[in-house]
Short mmCIF file of C-alpha atoms in Angstrom, two decimals:
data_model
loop_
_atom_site.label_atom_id
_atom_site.label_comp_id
_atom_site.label_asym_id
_atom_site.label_seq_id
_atom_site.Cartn_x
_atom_site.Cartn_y
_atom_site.Cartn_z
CA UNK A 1 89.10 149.75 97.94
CA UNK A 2 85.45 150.49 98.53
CA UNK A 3 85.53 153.93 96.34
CA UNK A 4 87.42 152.74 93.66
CA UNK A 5 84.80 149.76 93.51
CA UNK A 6 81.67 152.81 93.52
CA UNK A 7 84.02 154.16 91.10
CA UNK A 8 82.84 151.24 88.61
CA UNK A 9 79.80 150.46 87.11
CA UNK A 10 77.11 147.95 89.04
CA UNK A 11 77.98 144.90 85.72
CA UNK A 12 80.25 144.17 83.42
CA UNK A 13 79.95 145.43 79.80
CA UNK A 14 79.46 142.92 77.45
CA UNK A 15 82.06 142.46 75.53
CA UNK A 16 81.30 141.73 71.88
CA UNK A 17 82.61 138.63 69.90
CA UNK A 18 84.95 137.73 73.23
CA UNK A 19 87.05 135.02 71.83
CA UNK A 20 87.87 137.39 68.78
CA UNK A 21 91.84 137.67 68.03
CA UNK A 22 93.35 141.23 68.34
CA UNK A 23 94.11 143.31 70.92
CA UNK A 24 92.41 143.45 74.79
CA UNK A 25 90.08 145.90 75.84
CA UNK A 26 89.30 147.00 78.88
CA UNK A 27 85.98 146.11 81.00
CA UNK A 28 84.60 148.53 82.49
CA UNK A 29 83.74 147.47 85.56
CA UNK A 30 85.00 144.05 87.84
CA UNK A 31 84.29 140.63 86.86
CA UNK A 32 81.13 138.60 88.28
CA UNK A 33 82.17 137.89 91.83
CA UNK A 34 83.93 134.85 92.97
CA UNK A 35 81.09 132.31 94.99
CA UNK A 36 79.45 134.95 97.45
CA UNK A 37 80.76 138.02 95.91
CA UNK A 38 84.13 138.79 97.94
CA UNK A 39 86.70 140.28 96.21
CA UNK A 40 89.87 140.17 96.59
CA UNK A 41 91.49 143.65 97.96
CA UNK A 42 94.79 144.08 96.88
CA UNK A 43 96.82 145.94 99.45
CA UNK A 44 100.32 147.79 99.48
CA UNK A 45 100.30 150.72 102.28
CA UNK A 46 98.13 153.37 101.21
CA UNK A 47 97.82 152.34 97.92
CA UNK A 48 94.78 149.60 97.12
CA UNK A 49 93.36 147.86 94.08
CA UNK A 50 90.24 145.80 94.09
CA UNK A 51 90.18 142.97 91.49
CA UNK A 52 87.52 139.89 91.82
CA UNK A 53 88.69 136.02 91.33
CA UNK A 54 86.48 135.06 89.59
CA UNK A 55 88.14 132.31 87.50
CA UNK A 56 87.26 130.03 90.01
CA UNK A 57 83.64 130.03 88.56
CA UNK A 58 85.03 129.42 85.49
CA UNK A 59 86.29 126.18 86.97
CA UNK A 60 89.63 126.82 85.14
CA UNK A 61 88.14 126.44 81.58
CA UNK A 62 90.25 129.40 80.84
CA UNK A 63 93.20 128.47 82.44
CA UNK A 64 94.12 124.96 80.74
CA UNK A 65 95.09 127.06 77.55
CA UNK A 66 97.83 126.12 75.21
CA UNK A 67 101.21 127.33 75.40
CA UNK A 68 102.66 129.26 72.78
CA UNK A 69 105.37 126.07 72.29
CA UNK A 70 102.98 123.04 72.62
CA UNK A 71 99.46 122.80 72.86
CA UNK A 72 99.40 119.64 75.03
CA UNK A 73 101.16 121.54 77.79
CA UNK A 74 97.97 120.53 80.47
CA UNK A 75 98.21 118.72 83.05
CA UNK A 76 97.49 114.90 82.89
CA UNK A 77 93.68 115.38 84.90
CA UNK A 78 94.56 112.01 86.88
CA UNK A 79 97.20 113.86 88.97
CA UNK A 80 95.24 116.35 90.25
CA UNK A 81 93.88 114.40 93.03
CA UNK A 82 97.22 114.89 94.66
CA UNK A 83 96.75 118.64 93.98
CA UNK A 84 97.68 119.27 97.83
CA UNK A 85 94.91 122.51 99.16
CA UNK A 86 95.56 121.89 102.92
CA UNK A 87 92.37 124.34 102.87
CA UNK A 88 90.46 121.75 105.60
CA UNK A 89 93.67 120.71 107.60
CA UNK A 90 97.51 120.28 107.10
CA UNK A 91 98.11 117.95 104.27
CA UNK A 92 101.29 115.63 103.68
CA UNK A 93 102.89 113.42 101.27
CA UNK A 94 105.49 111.55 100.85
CA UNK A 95 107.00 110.42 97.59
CA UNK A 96 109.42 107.17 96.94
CA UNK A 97 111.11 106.84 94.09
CA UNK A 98 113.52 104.04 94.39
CA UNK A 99 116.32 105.24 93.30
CA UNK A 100 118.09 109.10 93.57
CA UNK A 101 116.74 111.30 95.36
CA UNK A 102 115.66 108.44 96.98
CA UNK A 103 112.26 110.32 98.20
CA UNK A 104 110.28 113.30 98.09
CA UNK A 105 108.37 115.10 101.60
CA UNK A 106 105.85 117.45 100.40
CA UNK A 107 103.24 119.26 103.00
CA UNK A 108 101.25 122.76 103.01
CA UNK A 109 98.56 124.16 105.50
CA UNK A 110 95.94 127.19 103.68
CA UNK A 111 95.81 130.82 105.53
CA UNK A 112 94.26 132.40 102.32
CA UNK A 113 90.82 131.78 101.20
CA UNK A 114 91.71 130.19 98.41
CA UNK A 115 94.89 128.69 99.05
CA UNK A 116 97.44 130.49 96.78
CA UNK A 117 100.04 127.87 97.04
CA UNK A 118 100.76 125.17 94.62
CA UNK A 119 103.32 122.02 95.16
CA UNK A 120 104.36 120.01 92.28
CA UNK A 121 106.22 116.88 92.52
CA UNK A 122 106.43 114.64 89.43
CA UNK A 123 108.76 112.09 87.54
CA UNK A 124 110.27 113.81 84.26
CA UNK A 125 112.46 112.82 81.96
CA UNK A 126 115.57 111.28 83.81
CA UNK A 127 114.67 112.29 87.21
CA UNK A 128 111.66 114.49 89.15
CA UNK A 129 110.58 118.28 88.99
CA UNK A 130 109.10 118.78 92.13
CA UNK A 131 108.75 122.86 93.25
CA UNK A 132 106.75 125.54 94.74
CA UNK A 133 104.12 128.48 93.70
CA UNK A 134 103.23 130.96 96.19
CA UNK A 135 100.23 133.16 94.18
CA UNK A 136 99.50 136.74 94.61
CA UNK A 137 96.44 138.62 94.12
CA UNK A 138 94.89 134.74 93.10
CA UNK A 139 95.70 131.49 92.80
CA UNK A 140 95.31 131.02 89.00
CA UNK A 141 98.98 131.86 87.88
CA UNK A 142 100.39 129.46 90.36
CA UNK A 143 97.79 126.83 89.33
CA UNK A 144 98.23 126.93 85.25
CA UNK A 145 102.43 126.73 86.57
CA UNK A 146 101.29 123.59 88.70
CA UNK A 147 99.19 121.72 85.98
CA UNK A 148 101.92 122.99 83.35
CA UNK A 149 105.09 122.17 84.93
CA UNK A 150 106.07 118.29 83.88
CA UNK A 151 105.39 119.09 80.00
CA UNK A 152 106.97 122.47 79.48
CA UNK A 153 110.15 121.06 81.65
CA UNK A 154 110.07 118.50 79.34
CA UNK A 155 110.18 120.61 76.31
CA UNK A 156 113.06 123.18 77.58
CA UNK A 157 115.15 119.96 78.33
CA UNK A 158 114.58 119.08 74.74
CA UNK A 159 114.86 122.53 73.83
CA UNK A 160 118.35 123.69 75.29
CA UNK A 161 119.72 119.87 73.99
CA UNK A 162 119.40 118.51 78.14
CA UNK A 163 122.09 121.49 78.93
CA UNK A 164 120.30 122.45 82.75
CA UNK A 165 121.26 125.93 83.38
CA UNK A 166 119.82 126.93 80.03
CA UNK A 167 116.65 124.68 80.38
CA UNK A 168 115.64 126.02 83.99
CA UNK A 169 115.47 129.40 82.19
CA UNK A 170 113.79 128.10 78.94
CA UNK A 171 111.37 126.03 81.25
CA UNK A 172 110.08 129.76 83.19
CA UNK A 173 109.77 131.31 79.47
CA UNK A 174 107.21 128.86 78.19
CA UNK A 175 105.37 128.99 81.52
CA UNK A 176 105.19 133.65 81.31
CA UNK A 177 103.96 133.21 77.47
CA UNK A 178 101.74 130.07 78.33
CA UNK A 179 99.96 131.99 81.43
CA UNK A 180 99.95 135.05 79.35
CA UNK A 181 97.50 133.15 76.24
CA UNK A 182 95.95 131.68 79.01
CA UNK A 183 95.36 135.28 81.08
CA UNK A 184 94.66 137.07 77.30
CA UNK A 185 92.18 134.36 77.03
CA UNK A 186 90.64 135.18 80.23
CA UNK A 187 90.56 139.08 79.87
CA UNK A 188 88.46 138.19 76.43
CA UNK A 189 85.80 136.62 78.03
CA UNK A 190 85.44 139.96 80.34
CA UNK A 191 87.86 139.03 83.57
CA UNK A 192 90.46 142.05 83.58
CA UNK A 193 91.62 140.60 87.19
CA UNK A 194 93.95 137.86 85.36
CA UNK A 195 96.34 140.26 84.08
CA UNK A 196 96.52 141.40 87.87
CA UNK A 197 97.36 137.57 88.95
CA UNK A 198 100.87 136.39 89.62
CA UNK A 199 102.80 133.53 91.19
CA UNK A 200 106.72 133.75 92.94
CA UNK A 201 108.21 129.90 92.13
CA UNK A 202 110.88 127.61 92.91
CA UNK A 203 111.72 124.44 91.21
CA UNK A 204 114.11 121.91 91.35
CA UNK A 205 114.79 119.42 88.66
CA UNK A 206 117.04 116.55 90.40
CA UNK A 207 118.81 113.38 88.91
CA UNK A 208 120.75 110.76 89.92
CA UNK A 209 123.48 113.23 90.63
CA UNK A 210 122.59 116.49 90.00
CA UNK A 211 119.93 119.14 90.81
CA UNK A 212 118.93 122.48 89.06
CA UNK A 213 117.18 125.18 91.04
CA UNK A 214 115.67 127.74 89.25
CA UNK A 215 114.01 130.35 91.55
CA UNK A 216 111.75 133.86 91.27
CA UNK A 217 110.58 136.17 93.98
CA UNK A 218 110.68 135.27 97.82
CA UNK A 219 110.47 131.45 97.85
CA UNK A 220 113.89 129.78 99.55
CA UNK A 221 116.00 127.03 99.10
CA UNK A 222 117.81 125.62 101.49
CA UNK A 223 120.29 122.46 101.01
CA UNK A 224 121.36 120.60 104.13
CA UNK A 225 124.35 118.84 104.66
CA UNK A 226 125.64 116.45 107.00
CA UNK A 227 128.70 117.81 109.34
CA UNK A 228 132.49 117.57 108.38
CA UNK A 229 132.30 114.95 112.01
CA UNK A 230 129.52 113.70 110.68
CA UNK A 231 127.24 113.94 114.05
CA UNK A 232 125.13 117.25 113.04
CA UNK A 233 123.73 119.00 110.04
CA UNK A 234 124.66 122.49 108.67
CA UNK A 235 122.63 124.35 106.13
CA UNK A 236 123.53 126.67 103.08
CA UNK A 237 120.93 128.92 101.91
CA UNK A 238 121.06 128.38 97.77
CA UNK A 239 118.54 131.17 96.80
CA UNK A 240 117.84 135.13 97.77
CA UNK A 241 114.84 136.61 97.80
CA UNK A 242 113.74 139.27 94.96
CA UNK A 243 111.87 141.75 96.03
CA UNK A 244 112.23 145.62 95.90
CA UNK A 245 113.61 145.79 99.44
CA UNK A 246 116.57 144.46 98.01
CA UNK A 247 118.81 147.11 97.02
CA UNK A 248 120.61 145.07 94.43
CA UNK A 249 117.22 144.36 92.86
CA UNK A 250 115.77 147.53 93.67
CA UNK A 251 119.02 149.31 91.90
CA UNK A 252 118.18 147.06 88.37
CA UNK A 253 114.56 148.11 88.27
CA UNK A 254 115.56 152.00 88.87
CA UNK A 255 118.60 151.27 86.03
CA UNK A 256 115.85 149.65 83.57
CA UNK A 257 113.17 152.78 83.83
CA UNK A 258 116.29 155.95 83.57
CA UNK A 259 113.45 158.30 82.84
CA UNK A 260 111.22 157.17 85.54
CA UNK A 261 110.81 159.40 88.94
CA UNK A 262 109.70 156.67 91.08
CA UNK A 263 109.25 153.12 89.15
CA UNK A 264 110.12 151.88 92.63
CA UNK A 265 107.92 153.52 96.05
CA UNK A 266 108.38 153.46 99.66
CA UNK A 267 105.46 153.29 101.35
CA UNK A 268 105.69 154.43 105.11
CA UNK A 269 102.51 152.42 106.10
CA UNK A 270 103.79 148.99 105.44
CA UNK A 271 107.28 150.26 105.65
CA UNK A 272 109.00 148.67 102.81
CA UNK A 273 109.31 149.40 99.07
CA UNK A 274 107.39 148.70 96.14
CA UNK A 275 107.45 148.31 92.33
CA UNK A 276 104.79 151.03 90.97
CA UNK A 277 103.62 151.13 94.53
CA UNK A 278 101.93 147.97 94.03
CA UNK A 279 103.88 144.54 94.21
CA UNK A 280 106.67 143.82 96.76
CA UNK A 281 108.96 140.74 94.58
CA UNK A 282 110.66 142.32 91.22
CA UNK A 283 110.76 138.80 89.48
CA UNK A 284 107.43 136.66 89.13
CA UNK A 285 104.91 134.40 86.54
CA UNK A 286 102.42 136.59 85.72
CA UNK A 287 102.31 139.86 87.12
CA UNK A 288 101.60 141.00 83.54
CA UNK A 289 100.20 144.57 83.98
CA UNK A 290 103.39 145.34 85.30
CA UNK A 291 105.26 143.54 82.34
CA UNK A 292 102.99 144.35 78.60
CA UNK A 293 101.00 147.74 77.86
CA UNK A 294 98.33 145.09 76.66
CA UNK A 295 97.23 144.13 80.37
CA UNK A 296 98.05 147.56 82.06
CA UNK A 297 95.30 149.29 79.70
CA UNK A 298 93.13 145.83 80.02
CA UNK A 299 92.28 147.09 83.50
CA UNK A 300 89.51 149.57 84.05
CA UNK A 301 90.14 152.97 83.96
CA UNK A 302 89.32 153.56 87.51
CA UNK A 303 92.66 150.87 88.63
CA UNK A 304 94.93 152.63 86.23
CA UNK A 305 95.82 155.01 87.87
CA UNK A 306 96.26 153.26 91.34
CA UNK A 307 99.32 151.70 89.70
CA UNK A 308 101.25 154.38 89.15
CA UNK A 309 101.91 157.83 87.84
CA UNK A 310 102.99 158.44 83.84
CA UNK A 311 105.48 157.73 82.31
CA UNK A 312 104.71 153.84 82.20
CA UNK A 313 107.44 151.71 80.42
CA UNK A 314 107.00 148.07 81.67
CA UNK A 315 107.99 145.47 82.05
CA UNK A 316 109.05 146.08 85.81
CA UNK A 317 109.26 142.79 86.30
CA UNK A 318 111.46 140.18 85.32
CA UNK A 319 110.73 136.36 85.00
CA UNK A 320 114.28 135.63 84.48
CA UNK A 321 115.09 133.11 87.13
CA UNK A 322 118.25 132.96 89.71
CA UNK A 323 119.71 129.23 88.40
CA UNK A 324 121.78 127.22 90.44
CA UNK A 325 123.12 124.19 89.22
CA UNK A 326 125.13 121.44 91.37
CA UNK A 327 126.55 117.91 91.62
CA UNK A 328 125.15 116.02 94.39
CA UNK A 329 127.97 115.57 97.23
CA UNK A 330 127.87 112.41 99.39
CA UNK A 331 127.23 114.94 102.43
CA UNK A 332 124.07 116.44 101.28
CA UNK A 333 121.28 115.07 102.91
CA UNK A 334 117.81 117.26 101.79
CA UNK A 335 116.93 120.29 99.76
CA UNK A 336 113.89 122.16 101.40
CA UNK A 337 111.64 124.24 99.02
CA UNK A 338 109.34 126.33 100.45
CA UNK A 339 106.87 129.37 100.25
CA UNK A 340 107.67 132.48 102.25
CA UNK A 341 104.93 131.34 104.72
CA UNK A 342 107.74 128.99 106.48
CA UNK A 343 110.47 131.41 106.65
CA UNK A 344 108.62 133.60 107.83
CA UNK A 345 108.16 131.14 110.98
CA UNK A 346 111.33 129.36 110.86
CA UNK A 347 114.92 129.89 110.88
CA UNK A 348 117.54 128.13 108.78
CA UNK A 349 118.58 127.06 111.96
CA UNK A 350 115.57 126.17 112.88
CA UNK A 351 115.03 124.09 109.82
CA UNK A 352 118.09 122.53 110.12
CA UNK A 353 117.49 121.32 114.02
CA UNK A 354 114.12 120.23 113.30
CA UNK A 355 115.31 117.79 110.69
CA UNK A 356 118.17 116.79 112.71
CA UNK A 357 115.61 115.23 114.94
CA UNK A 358 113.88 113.37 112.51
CA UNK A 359 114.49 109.86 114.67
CA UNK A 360 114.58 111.37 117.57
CA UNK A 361 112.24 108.80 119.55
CA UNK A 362 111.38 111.98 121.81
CA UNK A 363 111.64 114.90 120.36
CA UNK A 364 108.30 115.54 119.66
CA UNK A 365 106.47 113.04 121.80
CA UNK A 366 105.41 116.02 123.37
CA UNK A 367 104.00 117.48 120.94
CA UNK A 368 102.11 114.57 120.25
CA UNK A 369 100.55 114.37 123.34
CA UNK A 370 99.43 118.02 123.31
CA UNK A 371 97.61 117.70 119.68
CA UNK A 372 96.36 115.09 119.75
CA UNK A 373 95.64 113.87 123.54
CA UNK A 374 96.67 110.59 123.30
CA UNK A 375 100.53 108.24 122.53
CA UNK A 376 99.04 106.72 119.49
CA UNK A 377 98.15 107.41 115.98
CA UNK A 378 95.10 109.37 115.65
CA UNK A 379 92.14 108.69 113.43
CA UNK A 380 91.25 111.72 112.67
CA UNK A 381 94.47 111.82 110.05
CA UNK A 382 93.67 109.99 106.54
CA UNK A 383 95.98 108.43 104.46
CA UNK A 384 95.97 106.95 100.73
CA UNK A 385 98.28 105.17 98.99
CA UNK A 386 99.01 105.66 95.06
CA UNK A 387 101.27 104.75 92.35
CA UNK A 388 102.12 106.85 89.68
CA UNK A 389 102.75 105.55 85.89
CA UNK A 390 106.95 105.86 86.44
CA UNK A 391 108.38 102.73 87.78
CA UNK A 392 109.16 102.74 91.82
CA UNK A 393 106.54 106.12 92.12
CA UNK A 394 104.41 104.78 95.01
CA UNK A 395 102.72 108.07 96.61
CA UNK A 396 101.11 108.15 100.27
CA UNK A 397 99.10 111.12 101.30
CA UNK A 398 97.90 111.68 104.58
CA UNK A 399 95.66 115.12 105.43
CA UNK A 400 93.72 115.92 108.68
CA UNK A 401 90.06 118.09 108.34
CA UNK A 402 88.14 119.75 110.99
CA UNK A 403 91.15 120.09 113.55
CA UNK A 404 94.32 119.06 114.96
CA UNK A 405 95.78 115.43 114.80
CA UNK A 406 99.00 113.67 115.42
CA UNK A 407 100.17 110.84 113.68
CA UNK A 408 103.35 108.37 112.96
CA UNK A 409 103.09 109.46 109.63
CA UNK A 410 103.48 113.05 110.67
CA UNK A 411 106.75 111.92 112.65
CA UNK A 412 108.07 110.30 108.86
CA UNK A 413 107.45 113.39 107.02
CA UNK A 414 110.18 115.79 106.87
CA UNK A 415 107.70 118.37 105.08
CA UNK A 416 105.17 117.96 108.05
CA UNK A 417 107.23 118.22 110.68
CA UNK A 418 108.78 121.31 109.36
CA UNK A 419 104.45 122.60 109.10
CA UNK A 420 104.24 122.06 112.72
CA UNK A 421 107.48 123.46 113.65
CA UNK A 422 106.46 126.52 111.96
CA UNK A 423 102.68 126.86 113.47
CA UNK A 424 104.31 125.96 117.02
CA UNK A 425 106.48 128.98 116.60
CA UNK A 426 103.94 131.25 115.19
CA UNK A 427 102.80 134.23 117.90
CA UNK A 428 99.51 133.19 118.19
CA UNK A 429 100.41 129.46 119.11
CA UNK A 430 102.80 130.50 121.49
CA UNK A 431 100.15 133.05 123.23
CA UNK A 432 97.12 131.30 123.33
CA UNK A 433 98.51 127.55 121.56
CA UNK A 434 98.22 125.87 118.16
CA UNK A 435 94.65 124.67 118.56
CA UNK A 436 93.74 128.29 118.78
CA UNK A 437 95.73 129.14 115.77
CA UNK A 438 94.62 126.23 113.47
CA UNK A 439 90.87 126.71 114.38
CA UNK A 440 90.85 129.95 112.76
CA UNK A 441 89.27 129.79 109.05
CA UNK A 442 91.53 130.16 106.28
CA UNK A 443 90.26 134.25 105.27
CA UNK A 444 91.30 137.38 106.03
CA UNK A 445 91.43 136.82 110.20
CA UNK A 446 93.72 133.67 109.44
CA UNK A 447 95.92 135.39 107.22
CA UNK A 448 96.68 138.12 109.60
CA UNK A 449 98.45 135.31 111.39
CA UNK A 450 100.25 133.92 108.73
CA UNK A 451 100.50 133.04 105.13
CA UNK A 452 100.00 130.28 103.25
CA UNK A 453 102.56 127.47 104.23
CA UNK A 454 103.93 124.67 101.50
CA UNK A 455 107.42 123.15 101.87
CA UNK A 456 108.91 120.57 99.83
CA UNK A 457 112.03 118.14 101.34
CA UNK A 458 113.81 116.00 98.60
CA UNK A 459 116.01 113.52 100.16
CA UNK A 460 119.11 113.39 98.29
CA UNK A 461 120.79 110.67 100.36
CA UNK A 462 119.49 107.17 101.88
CA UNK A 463 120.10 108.02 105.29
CA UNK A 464 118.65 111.17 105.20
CA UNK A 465 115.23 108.87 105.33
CA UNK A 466 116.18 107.46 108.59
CA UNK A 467 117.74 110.62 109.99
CA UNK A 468 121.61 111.49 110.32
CA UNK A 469 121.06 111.11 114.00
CA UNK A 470 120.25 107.18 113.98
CA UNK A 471 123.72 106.54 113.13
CA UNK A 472 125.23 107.21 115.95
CA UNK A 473 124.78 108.53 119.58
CA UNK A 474 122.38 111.57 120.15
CA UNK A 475 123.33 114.58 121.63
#
């Protein structure tokens, strides 16, 4: 990374007449640094690119861009003060609705330097969109998805006449050609490291009694369901994971680029494959030098290269989503969305067990003791209460800064207690313990340790809010 950075020159050209129409040209060097100057190395075995975020300093002017559909398709500004960061702390939420799905548990914890991860949960139409973003190489994709999500849901449903299937797919079309004006945008004003920026997703759109899942890259979702005897929980995993180590997926890129020697790469360092030698998931937002000539030769000549030998005949990645679409059983009890940063902690399993013990008067007391020193609610953990504009919406958010807390809202928070499950099981914690773990500064050390963790628990049946195990004796 550091000779292909000597590579470029010391500044930025200036670009002439930068919000002109036509087609992107490349700067020739990387864009102003992000706060201090840190950029952001890209890494895939022995393959690197260097690209700055700078956006940040931009302070998202560029990112709130019109789609091509509907120019309105921003964010309403009031709701991003429940833009969950966890950059200071975990941070939790809970959502109740009043009616099916009777309440939404939403939590995330930041091992990146910016957080990459975005949650949405929102009311729309006839029910709630409520998903997950996991970024790569930057934030900025997952955030324009995040801030774009209710309105351009809201337009596929209108779009594919309220048929799901087709609307889940319509609904990831306007948000690739929205972040692409948005990125083009960007790249005009002299950033080339937007058409680097990318986001996996998974999002659920649930009703009374349905739900839609619509799902790209290595996100998971997992529905749980109460036991046939009705005294335990078992789990079905609803989504796979797209990324080249798949040979299914790996098989369609290699089918899509015929004349291509290598359009995907094993790299013996990391040990895994690669599209172009440079991205691990084959379907993503964003990602767009891999996808449109335009943003491959919008990078500087000094990165071209890095991604890949001639011939180049993108796209090499797809944002054509894996839809599932079911009826809501009287057995099903939550649907879990989460980043890769859980699963890579936690089981299915493990998942499941964890919210099997939900009112389990012991099963973390514990735990509780250890964070937080003490049987009662710690004031270290801050909590707000908020309604939205849909009827029922009533929103409490709880977040803890400068260390470790435990709390009884932590305890009623299916998405928090699956955070802690997964940081208790991380290698560090169990070495040297969580305090050790969650101490460490979101950056590079933290991220060695983990990744960015955001889950999302929509609870599709009333007494999945008390637990399944209140009903009846524990085992």
């Amino acid at each position: 990374p550091a000779r292909l950075l000597k590579q470029a020159p010391a500044r930025p050209l200036q670009a002439s007449q930068p919000k002109q129409a036509g087609p992107l040209r490349s700067v020739g060097a990387p864009p102003p640094p992000l706060g201090a100057g840190i950029p952001t190395m890209l890494r895939s075995g022995g393959r690197a690119l260097a690209a700055c975020a700078s956006g940040f300093a931009l302070g998202y002017s560029a990112l709130r861009g019109p789609s091509t559909a509907n120019s309105e398709a921003v964010h309403t500004p009031g709701h991003d003060k429940y833009m969950m960061a966890g950059a200071e702390g975990p941070e939790w939420a809970s959502h109740l609705l009043g009616k099916r799905p009777w309440a939404v548990h939403t939590s995330c914890i930041a091992a990146n330097a910016p957080i990459e991860d975005r949650i949405v949960v929102e009311p729309c139409a006839e029910g709630i969109i409520a998903g997950v973003y996991d970024g790569h190489y930057g934030p900025r994709t997952a955030e324009w998805a995040r801030q774009n999500t209710r309105v351009l849901y809201t337009e596929a449903l209108s779009a594919e006449g309220g048929e799901q299937e087709n609307s889940m797919t319509k609904f990831y079309e306007l948000v690739e050609e929205g972040w692409a004006g948005a990125a083009r945008q960007t790249i005009r004003e002299g950033d080339w490291s937007a058409a680097m920026e990318g986001s996996c997703a998974l999002v659920a759109y649930v009703t009374d009694g349905r739900y839609v899942v619509g799902n790209l890259g290595d996100c998971r979702a997992l529905l749980v369901k109460r036991s046939p005897d009705g005294l335990g929980l078992r789990h079905e995993q609803l989504t796979k994971a797209h990324n080249a180590s798949d040979p299914v997926e790996r098989e369609r890129v290699c089918q899509e680029h015929p004349n291509e020697k290598e359009p995907v790469i094993y790299l013996p360092e990391p040990g895994t494959w690669y599209v172009r030698g440079t991205l691990q998931v084959t379907r993503a937002l964003g990602d767009l030098f891999l996808k449109r000539l335009e943003f491959f030769n919008a990078l500087p000549a000094t990165v071209r290269p890095v991604v890949g030998p001639e011939p180049f005949s993108p796209p090499y990645v797809s944002h054509t989503p894996e839809v599932v679409v079911r009826d809501i059983e009287k057995d099903d009890m939550y649907l879990v969305l989460a980043s890769d940063g859980l699963w890579d902690e936690l089981s299915n399993t493990e998942v499941t067990e964890i919210l099997r013990r939900m009112t389990m008067p012991t099963a973390f007391a514990s735990m509780r003791k250890m964070l937080s020193g003490a049987n009662g609610p710690s004031s270290q953990v801050q909590i707000e209460q908020q309604t939205f504009e849909a009827p029922n919406h009533l929103v409490a958010r709880a977040s803890i800064k400068n260390g470790l807390a435990y709390d009884e809202s932590v305890e009623r928070n299916a998405g928090q207690r699956l955070l802690w499950g997964a940081l208790l099981q991380n290698p560090v914690s169990r070495r040297y313990g969580v305090q050790s773990l969650t101490q460490i500064p979101p950056g590079r050390q933290r991220r060695s340790a983990h990744d960015d963790i955001s889950v999302v628990v929509i609870l599709l049946n009333k007494d999945a809010e008390m637990g399944v195990d209140s009903a009846g004796p524990q085992n």
